[in-house]
CSV table of C-alpha atoms in Angstrom, one decimal:
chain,number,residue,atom,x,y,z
A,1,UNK,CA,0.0,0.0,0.0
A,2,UNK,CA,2.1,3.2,-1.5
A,3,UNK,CA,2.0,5.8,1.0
A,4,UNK,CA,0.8,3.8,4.1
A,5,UNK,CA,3.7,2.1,5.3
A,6,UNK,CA,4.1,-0.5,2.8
A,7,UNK,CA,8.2,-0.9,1.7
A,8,UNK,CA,8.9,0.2,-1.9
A,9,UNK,CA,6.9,3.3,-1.4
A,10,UNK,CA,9.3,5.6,-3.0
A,11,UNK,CA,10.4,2.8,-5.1
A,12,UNK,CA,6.9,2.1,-6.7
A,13,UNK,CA,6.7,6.3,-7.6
A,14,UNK,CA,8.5,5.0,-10.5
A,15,UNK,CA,5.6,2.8,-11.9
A,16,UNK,CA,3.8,5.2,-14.4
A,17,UNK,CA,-0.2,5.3,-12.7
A,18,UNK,CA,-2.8,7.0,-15.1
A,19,UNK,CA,-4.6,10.4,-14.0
A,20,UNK,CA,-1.3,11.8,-12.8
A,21,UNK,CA,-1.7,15.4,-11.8
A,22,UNK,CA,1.3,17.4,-13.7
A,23,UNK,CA,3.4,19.5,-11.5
A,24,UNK,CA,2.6,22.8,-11.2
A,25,UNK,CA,5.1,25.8,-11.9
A,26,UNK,CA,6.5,27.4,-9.3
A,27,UNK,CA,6.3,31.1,-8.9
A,28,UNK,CA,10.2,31.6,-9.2
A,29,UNK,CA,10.5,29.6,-12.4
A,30,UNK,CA,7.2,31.7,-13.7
A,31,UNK,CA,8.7,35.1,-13.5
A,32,UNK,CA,11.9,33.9,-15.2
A,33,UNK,CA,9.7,32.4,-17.7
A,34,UNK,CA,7.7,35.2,-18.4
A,35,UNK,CA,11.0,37.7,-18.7
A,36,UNK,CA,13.0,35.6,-20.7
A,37,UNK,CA,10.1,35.1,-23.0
A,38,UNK,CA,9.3,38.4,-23.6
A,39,UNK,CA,12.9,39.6,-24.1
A,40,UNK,CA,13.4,36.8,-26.6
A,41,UNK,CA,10.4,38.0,-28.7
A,42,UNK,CA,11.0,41.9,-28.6
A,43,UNK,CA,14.6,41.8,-28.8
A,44,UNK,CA,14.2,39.4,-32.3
A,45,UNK,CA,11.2,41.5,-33.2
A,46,UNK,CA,13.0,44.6,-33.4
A,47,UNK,CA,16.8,43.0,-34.7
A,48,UNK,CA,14.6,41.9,-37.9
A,49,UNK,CA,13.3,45.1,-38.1
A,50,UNK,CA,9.6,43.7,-38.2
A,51,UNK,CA,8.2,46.4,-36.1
A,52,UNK,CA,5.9,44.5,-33.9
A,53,UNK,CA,5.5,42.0,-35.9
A,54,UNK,CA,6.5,39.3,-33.6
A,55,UNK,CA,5.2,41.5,-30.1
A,56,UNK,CA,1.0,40.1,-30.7
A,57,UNK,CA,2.7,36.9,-30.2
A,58,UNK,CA,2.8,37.3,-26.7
A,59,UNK,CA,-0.5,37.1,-26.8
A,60,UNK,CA,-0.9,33.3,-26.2
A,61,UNK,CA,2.1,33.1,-22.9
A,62,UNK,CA,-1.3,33.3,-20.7
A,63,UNK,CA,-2.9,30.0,-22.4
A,64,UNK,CA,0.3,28.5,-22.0
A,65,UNK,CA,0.6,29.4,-18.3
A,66,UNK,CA,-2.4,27.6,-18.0
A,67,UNK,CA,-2.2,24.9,-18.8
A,68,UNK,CA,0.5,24.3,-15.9
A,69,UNK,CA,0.0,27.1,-13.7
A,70,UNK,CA,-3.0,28.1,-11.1
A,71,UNK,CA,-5.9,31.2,-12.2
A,72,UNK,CA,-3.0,33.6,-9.8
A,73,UNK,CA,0.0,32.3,-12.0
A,74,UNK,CA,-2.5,32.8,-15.2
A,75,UNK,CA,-3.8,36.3,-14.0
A,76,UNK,CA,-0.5,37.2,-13.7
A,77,UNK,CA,0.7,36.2,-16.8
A,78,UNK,CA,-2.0,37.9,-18.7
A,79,UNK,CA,-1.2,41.4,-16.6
A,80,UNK,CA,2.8,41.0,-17.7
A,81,UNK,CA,1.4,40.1,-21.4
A,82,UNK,CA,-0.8,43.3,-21.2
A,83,UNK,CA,1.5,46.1,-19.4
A,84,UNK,CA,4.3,44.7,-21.9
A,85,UNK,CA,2.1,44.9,-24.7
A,86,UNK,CA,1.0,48.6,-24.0
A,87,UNK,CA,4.4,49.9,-23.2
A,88,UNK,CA,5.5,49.1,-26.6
A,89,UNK,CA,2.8,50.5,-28.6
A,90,UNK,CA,3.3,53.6,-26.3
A,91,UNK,CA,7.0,53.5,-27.6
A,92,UNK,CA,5.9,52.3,-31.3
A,93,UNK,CA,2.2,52.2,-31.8
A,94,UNK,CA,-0.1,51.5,-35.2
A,95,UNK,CA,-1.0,53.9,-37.4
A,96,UNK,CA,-4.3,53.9,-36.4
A,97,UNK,CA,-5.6,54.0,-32.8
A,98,UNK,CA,-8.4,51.1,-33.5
A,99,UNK,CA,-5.5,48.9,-34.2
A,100,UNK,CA,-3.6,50.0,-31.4
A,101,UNK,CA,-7.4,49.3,-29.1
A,102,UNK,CA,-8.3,46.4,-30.5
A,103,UNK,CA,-4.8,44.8,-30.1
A,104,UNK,CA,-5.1,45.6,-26.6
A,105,UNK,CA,-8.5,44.3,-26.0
A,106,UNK,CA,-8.2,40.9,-28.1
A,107,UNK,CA,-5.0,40.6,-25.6
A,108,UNK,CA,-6.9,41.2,-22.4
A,109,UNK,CA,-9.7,39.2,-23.7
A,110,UNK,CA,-7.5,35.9,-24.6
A,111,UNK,CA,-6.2,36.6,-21.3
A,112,UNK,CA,-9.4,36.6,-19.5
A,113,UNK,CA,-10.3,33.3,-21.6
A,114,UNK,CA,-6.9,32.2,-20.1
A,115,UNK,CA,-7.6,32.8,-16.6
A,116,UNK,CA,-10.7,31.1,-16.5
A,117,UNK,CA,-9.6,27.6,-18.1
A,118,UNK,CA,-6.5,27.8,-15.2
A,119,UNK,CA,-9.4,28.1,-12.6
A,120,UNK,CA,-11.8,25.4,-14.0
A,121,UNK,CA,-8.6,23.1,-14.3
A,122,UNK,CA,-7.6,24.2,-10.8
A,123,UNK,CA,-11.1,23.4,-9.6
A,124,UNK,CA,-10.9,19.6,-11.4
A,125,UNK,CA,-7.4,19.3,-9.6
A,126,UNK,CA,-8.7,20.4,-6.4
A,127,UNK,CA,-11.9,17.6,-6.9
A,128,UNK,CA,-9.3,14.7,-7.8
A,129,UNK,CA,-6.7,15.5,-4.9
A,130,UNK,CA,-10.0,15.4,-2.3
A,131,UNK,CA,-11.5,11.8,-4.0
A,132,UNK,CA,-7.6,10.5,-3.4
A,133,UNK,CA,-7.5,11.4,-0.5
A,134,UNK,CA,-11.1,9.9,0.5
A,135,UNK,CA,-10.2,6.6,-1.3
A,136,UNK,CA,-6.6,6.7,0.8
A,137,UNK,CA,-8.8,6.9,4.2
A,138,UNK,CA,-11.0,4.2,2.4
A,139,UNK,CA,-7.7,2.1,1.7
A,140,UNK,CA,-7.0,2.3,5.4
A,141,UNK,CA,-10.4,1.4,6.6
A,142,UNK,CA,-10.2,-1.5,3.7
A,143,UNK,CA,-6.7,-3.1,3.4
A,144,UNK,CA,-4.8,-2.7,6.8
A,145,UNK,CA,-1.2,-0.9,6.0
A,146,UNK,CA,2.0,-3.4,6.0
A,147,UNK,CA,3.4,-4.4,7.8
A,148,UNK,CA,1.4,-7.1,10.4
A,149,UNK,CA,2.2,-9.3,13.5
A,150,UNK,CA,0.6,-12.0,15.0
A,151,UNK,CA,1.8,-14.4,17.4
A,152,UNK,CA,2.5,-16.9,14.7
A,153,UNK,CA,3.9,-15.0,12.0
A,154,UNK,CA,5.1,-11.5,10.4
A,155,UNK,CA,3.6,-10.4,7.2
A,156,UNK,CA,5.1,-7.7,4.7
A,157,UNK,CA,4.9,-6.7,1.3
A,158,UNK,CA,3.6,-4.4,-1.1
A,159,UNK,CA,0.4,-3.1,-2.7
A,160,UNK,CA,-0.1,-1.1,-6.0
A,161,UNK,CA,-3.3,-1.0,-7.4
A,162,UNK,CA,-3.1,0.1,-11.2
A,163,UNK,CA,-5.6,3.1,-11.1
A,164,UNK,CA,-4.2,5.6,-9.1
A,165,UNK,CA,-7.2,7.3,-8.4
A,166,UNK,CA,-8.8,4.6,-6.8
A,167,UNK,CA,-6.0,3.4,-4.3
A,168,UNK,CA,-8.1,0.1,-4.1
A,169,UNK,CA,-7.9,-2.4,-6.7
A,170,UNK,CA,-9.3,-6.1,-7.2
A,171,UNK,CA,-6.1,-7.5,-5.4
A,172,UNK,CA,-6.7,-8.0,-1.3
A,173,UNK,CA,-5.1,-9.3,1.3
A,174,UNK,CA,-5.4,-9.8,5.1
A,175,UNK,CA,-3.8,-11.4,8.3
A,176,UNK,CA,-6.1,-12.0,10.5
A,177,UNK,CA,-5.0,-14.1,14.0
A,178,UNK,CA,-7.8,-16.4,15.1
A,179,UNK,CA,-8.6,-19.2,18.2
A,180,UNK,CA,-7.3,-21.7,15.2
A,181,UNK,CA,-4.1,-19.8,14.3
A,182,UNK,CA,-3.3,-16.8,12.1
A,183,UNK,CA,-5.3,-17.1,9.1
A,184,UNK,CA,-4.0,-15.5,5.5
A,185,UNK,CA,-6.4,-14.3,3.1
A,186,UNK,CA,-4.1,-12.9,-0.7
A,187,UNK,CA,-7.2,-12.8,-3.8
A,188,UNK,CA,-7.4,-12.0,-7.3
A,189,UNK,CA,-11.0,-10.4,-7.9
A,190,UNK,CA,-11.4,-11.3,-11.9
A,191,UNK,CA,-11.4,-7.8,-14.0
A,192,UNK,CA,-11.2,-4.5,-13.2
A,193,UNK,CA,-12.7,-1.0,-12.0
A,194,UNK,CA,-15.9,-0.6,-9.8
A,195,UNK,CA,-17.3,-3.5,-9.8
A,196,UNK,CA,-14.3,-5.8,-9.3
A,197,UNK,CA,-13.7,-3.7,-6.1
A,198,UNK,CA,-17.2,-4.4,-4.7
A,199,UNK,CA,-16.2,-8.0,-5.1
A,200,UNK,CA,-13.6,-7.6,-3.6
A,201,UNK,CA,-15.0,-5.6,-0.2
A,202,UNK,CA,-17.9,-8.5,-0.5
A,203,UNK,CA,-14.3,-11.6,-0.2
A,204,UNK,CA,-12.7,-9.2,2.2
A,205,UNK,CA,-15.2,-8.7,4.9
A,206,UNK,CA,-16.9,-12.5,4.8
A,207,UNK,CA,-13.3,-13.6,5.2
A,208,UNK,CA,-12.9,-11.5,8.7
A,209,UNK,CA,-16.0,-12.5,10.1
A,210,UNK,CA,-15.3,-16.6,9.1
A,211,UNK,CA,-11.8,-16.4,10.2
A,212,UNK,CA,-12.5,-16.2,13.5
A,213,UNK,CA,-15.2,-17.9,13.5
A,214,UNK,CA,-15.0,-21.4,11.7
A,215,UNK,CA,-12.3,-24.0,13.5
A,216,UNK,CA,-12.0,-25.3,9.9
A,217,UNK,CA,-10.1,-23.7,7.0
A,218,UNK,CA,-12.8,-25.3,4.9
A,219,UNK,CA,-15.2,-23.8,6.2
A,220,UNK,CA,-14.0,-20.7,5.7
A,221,UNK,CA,-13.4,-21.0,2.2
A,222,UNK,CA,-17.4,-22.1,1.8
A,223,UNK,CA,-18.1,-18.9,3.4
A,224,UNK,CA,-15.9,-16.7,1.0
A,225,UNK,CA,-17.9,-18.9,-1.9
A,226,UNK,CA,-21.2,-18.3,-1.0
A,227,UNK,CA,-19.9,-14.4,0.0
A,228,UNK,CA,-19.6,-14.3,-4.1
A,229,UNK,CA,-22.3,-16.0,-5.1
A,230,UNK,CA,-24.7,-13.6,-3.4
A,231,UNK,CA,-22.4,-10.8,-4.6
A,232,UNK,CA,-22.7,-12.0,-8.1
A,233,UNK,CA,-26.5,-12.4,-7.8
A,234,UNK,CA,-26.8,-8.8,-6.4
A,235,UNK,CA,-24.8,-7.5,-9.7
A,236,UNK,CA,-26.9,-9.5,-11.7
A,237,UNK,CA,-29.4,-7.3,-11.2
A,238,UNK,CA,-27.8,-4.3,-12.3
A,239,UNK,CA,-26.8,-6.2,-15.5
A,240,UNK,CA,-23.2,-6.9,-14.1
A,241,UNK,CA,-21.4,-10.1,-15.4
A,242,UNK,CA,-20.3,-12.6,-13.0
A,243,UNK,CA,-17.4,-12.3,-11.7
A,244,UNK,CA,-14.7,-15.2,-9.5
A,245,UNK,CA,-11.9,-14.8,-7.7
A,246,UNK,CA,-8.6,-16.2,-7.4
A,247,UNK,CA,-7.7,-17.2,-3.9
A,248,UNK,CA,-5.3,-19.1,-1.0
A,249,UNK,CA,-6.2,-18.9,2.4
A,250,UNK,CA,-3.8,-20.2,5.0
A,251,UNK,CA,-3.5,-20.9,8.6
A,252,UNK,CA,-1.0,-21.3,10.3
A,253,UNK,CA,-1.7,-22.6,13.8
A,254,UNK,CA,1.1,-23.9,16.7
A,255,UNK,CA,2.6,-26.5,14.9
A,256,UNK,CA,5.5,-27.2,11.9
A,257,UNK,CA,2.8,-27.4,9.4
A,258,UNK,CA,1.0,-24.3,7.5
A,259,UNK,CA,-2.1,-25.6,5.9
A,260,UNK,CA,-3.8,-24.2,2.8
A,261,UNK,CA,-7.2,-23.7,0.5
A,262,UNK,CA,-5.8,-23.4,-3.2
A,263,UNK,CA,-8.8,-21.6,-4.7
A,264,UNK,CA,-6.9,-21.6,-8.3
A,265,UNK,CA,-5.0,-19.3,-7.2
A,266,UNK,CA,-0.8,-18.7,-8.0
A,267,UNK,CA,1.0,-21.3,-6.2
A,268,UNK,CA,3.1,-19.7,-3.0
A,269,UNK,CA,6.7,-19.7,-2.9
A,270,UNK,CA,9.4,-20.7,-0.1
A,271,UNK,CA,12.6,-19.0,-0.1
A,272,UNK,CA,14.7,-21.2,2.1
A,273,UNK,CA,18.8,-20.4,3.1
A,274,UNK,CA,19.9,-23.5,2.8
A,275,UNK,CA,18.8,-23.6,-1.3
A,276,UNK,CA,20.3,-21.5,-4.3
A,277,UNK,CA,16.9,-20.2,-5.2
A,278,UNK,CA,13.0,-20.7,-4.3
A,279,UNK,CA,10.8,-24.0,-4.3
A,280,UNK,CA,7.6,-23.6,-5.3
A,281,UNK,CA,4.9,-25.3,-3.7
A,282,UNK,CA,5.2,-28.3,-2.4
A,283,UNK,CA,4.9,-29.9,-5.8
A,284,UNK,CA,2.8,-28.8,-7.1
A,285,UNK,CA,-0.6,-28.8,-4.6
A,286,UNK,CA,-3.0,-32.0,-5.4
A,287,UNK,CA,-6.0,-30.3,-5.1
A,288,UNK,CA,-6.1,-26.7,-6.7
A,289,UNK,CA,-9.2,-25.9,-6.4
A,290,UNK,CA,-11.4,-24.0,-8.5
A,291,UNK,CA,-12.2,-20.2,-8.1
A,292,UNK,CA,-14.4,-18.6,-5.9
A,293,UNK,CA,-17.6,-18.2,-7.3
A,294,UNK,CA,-17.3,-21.2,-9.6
A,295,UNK,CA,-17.6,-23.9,-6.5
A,296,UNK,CA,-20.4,-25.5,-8.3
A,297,UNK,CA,-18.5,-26.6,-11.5
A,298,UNK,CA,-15.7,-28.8,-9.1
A,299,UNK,CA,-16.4,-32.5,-9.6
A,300,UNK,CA,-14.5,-32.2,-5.5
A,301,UNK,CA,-15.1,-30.2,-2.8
A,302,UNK,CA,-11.9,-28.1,-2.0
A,303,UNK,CA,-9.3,-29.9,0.2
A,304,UNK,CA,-6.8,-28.4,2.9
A,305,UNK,CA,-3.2,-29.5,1.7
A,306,UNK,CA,-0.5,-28.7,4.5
A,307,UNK,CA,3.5,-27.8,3.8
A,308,UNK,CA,6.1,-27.2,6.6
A,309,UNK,CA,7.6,-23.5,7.3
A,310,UNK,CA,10.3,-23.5,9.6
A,311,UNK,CA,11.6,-20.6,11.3
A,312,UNK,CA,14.1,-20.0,8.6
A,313,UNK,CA,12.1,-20.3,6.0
A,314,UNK,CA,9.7,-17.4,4.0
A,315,UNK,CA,6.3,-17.7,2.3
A,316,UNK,CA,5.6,-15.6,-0.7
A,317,UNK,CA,1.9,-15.1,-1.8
A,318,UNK,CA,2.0,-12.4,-5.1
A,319,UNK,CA,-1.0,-12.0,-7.6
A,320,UNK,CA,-0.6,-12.1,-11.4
A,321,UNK,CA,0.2,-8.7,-11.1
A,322,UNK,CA,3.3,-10.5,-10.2
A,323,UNK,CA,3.8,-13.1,-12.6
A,324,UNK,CA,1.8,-11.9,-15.3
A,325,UNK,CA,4.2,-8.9,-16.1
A,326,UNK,CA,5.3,-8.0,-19.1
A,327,UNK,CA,8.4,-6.0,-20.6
A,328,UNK,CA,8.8,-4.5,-23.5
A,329,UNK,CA,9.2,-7.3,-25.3
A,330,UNK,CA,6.5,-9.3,-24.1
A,331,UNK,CA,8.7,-11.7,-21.9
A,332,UNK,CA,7.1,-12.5,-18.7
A,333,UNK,CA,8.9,-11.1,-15.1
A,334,UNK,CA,10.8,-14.0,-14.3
A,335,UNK,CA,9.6,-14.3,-10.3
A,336,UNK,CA,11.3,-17.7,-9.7
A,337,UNK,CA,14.9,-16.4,-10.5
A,338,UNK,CA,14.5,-12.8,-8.7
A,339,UNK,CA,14.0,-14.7,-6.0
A,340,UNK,CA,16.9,-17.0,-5.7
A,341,UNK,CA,18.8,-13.8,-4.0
A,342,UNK,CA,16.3,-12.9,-1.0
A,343,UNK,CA,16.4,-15.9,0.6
A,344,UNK,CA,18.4,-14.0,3.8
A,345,UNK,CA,16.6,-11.0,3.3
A,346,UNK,CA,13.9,-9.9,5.9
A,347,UNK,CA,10.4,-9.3,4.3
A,348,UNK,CA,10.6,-6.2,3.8
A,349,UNK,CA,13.5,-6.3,1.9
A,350,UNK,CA,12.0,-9.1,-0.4
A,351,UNK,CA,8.9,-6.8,-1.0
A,352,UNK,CA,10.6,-3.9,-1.3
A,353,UNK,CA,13.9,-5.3,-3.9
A,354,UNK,CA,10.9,-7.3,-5.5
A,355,UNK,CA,8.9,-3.8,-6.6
A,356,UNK,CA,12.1,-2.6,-7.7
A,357,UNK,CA,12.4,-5.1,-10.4
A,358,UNK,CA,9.2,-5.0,-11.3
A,359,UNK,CA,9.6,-1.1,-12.2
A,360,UNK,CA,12.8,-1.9,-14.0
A,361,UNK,CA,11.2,-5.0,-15.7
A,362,UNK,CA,7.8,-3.4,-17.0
A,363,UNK,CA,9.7,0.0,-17.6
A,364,UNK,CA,7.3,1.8,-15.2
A,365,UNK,CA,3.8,0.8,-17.2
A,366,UNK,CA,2.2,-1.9,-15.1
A,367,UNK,CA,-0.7,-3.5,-16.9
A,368,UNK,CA,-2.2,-4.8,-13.8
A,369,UNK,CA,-2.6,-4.7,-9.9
A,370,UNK,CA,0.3,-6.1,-8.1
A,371,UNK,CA,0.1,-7.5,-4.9
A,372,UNK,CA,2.8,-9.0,-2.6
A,373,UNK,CA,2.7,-10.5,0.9
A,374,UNK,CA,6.4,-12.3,2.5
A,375,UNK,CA,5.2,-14.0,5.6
A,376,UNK,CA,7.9,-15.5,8.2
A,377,UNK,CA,7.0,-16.9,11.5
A,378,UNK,CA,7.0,-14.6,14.3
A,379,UNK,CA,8.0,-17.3,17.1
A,380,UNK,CA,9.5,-21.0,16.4
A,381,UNK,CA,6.1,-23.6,16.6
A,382,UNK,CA,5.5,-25.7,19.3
A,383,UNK,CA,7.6,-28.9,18.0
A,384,UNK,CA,11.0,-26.8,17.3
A,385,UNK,CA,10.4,-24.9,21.1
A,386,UNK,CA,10.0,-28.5,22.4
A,387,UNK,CA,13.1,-30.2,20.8
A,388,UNK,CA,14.8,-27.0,21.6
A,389,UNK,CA,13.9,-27.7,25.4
A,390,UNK,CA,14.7,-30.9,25.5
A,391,UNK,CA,17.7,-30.8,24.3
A,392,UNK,CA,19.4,-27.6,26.5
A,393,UNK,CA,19.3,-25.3,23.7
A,394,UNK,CA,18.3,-21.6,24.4
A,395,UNK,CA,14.3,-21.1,24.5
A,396,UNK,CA,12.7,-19.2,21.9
A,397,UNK,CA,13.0,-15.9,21.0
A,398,UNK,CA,9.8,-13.4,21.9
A,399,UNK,CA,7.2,-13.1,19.7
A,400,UNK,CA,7.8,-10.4,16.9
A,401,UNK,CA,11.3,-11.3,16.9
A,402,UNK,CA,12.2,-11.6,13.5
């Protein structure tokens, strides 16, 4: 989440979002403009002997200040324009004085004309910089900021939704810890804009209420299922397609093992020290499981598989955001191979180095949300403390030690 504590924040600036607002000229750099402008065009005017032939040109510097500037910077563009204008038909005027009127008065009037298009804009500018910063206290309400601890693990990562102006996309997360163990929500909502974001609020908020609710993981994948179905028959009536999402929910309780709900969703990685590079998962999973929303076409119902994450050992969970990214050449990012250096990073490092190379990779035009969470245990489970005690060895460290 850009802004709100996720790593890569300063990073990710260099991924190109649409509905930028262009910087706006600074007073300092106006005045130098406006001088150096205006000496260029009377200075040639008069060296090829026109004899204010180029002058009227000055004219249009307001509509140019503009388009950049605020109604002040505009305003006082168009006074320079004028008082400039007048002193030199003071010093050199037309033959006639109607010329010499009705230059002056189509220059105030394209000034005016000027003025008002800087204050519509700045009006516009104004409206998009309040929505932002609605949808940014929306993004804090919706998708909790990066990094979070439970007593069973650390989560990091990233978040960069691909419309700027909405700071929520279709990609969500969330850690939530539970009775059961910390349960891990990462989700693809299928398409883009509006309606892929009330999908995704519909996932997001039936996954908090069954985390902590339902003893089995199961279960609270049925519940995120039948949270889209009703979603999708609600949007039905508006004429909306039906959408599924993409999924893996995770738990990871007191012992070794993390278990896991593949709802079609990109396999996780480990990044373990002991290996050159990442493993993905475990070989793959035996039961990837079908969408969410699409529960009723499985010939199965959807089956917890279980993998083991040791204390030195890190979990990546990334949308196709991730995997999906292109360069200029149309290669895919190559996310098995970054990884093979960040296995002795911390998770913040691996989100943060991994945003880096997606900038570099897509050239700063990503085509899609991206979405990263690195999770590491926060505290050794129950079998590693045991062996640990048994044996003499120091106890464990406290949680949120990383």
């Amino acid at each position: 989440m850009r802004g709100h504590g996720s790593p890569g924040g300063a990073r990710a600036a260099g991924i190109r979002r649409r509905g930028h607002v262009p910087a706006r000229i600074g007073s300092r750099a106006l005045a130098v403009l406006l001088v150096v402008v205006t000496l260029l065009v009377v200075v040639s005017d008069y060296l090829t002997d026109r004899g204010l032939g180029l002058v009227p040109l000055l004219i249009f510097l307001p509509a140019f200040v503009a388009g950049r500037g605020t109604a002040r910077q505009t305003a006082a563009a168009a006074a320079w324009v004028v008082l400039v204008l007048v002193g030199l038909l003071v010093y050199d005027p037309f033959q006639t004085v109607s010329a010499n009127l009705s230059t002056v008065a189509f220059t105030a009037a394209l000034g005016g004309l000027s003025i008002a298009g800087a204050w519509q804009r700045d009006r516009r500018d104004e409206e998009i910089t309040r929505l932002r910063s609605a949808a940014a206290a929306l993004q804090r309400q919706i998708l909790r900021p990066l990094p979070l601890l439970t007593d069973r693990l650390l989560a990091d990562g990233a978040y960069e939704p691909v419309e700027e102006d909405s700071r929520v996309g279709g990609d969500i997360y969330e850690v939530m810890p539970s009775p059961y163990g910390t349960r891990v929500l990462i989700a693809d909502v299928q398409g883009k804009g509006l309606p892929a974001i009330g999908t995704a609020f519909a996932v997001l908020g039936a996954f908090r209420e069954a985390a902590g609710r339902e003893p089995e993981l199961t279960a609270v994948v049925e519940a995120l299922e039948d949270a889209v179905v009703r979603h999708n028959a609600f949007e039905a009536q508006s004429g909306e397609p039906e959408r599924f999402v993409t999924a893996l929910v995770l738990n990871a309780d007191g012992g070794r093992d993390v278990q896991v709900v593949d709802c079609g969703h990109i396999p996780p990685y480990l990044l373990r020290r002991e290996r050159t590079g990442p493993t993905a998962l475990p070989v793959p999973l035996r039961n990837t499981g079908v969408p969410l929303g699409l529960g009723s076409l499985a010939p199965d119902s959807r089956a917890v598989e279980r993998f083991a994450l040791p204390p030195d050992t890190m979990l990546l969970l990334c949308t196709d955001g991730v995997t999906e990214a292109r360069d200029s050449s149309g290669s895919f990012f190559p996310l098995r191979e970054r990884l093979a250096g960040w296995a002795d990073a911390s998770p913040r490092e691996v989100a943060a180095g991994l945003l880096d190379q997606l900038a570099v990779h897509t050239g700063g035009n990503a085509a899609d949300d991206i979405a990263l969470l690195v999770l590491r245990r926060s505290r050794p489970p129950a079998q590693d403390r045991e062996a640990a005690s048994g044996s003499g060895g120091p106890g464990p460290p406290a949680a949120g030690s990383r």
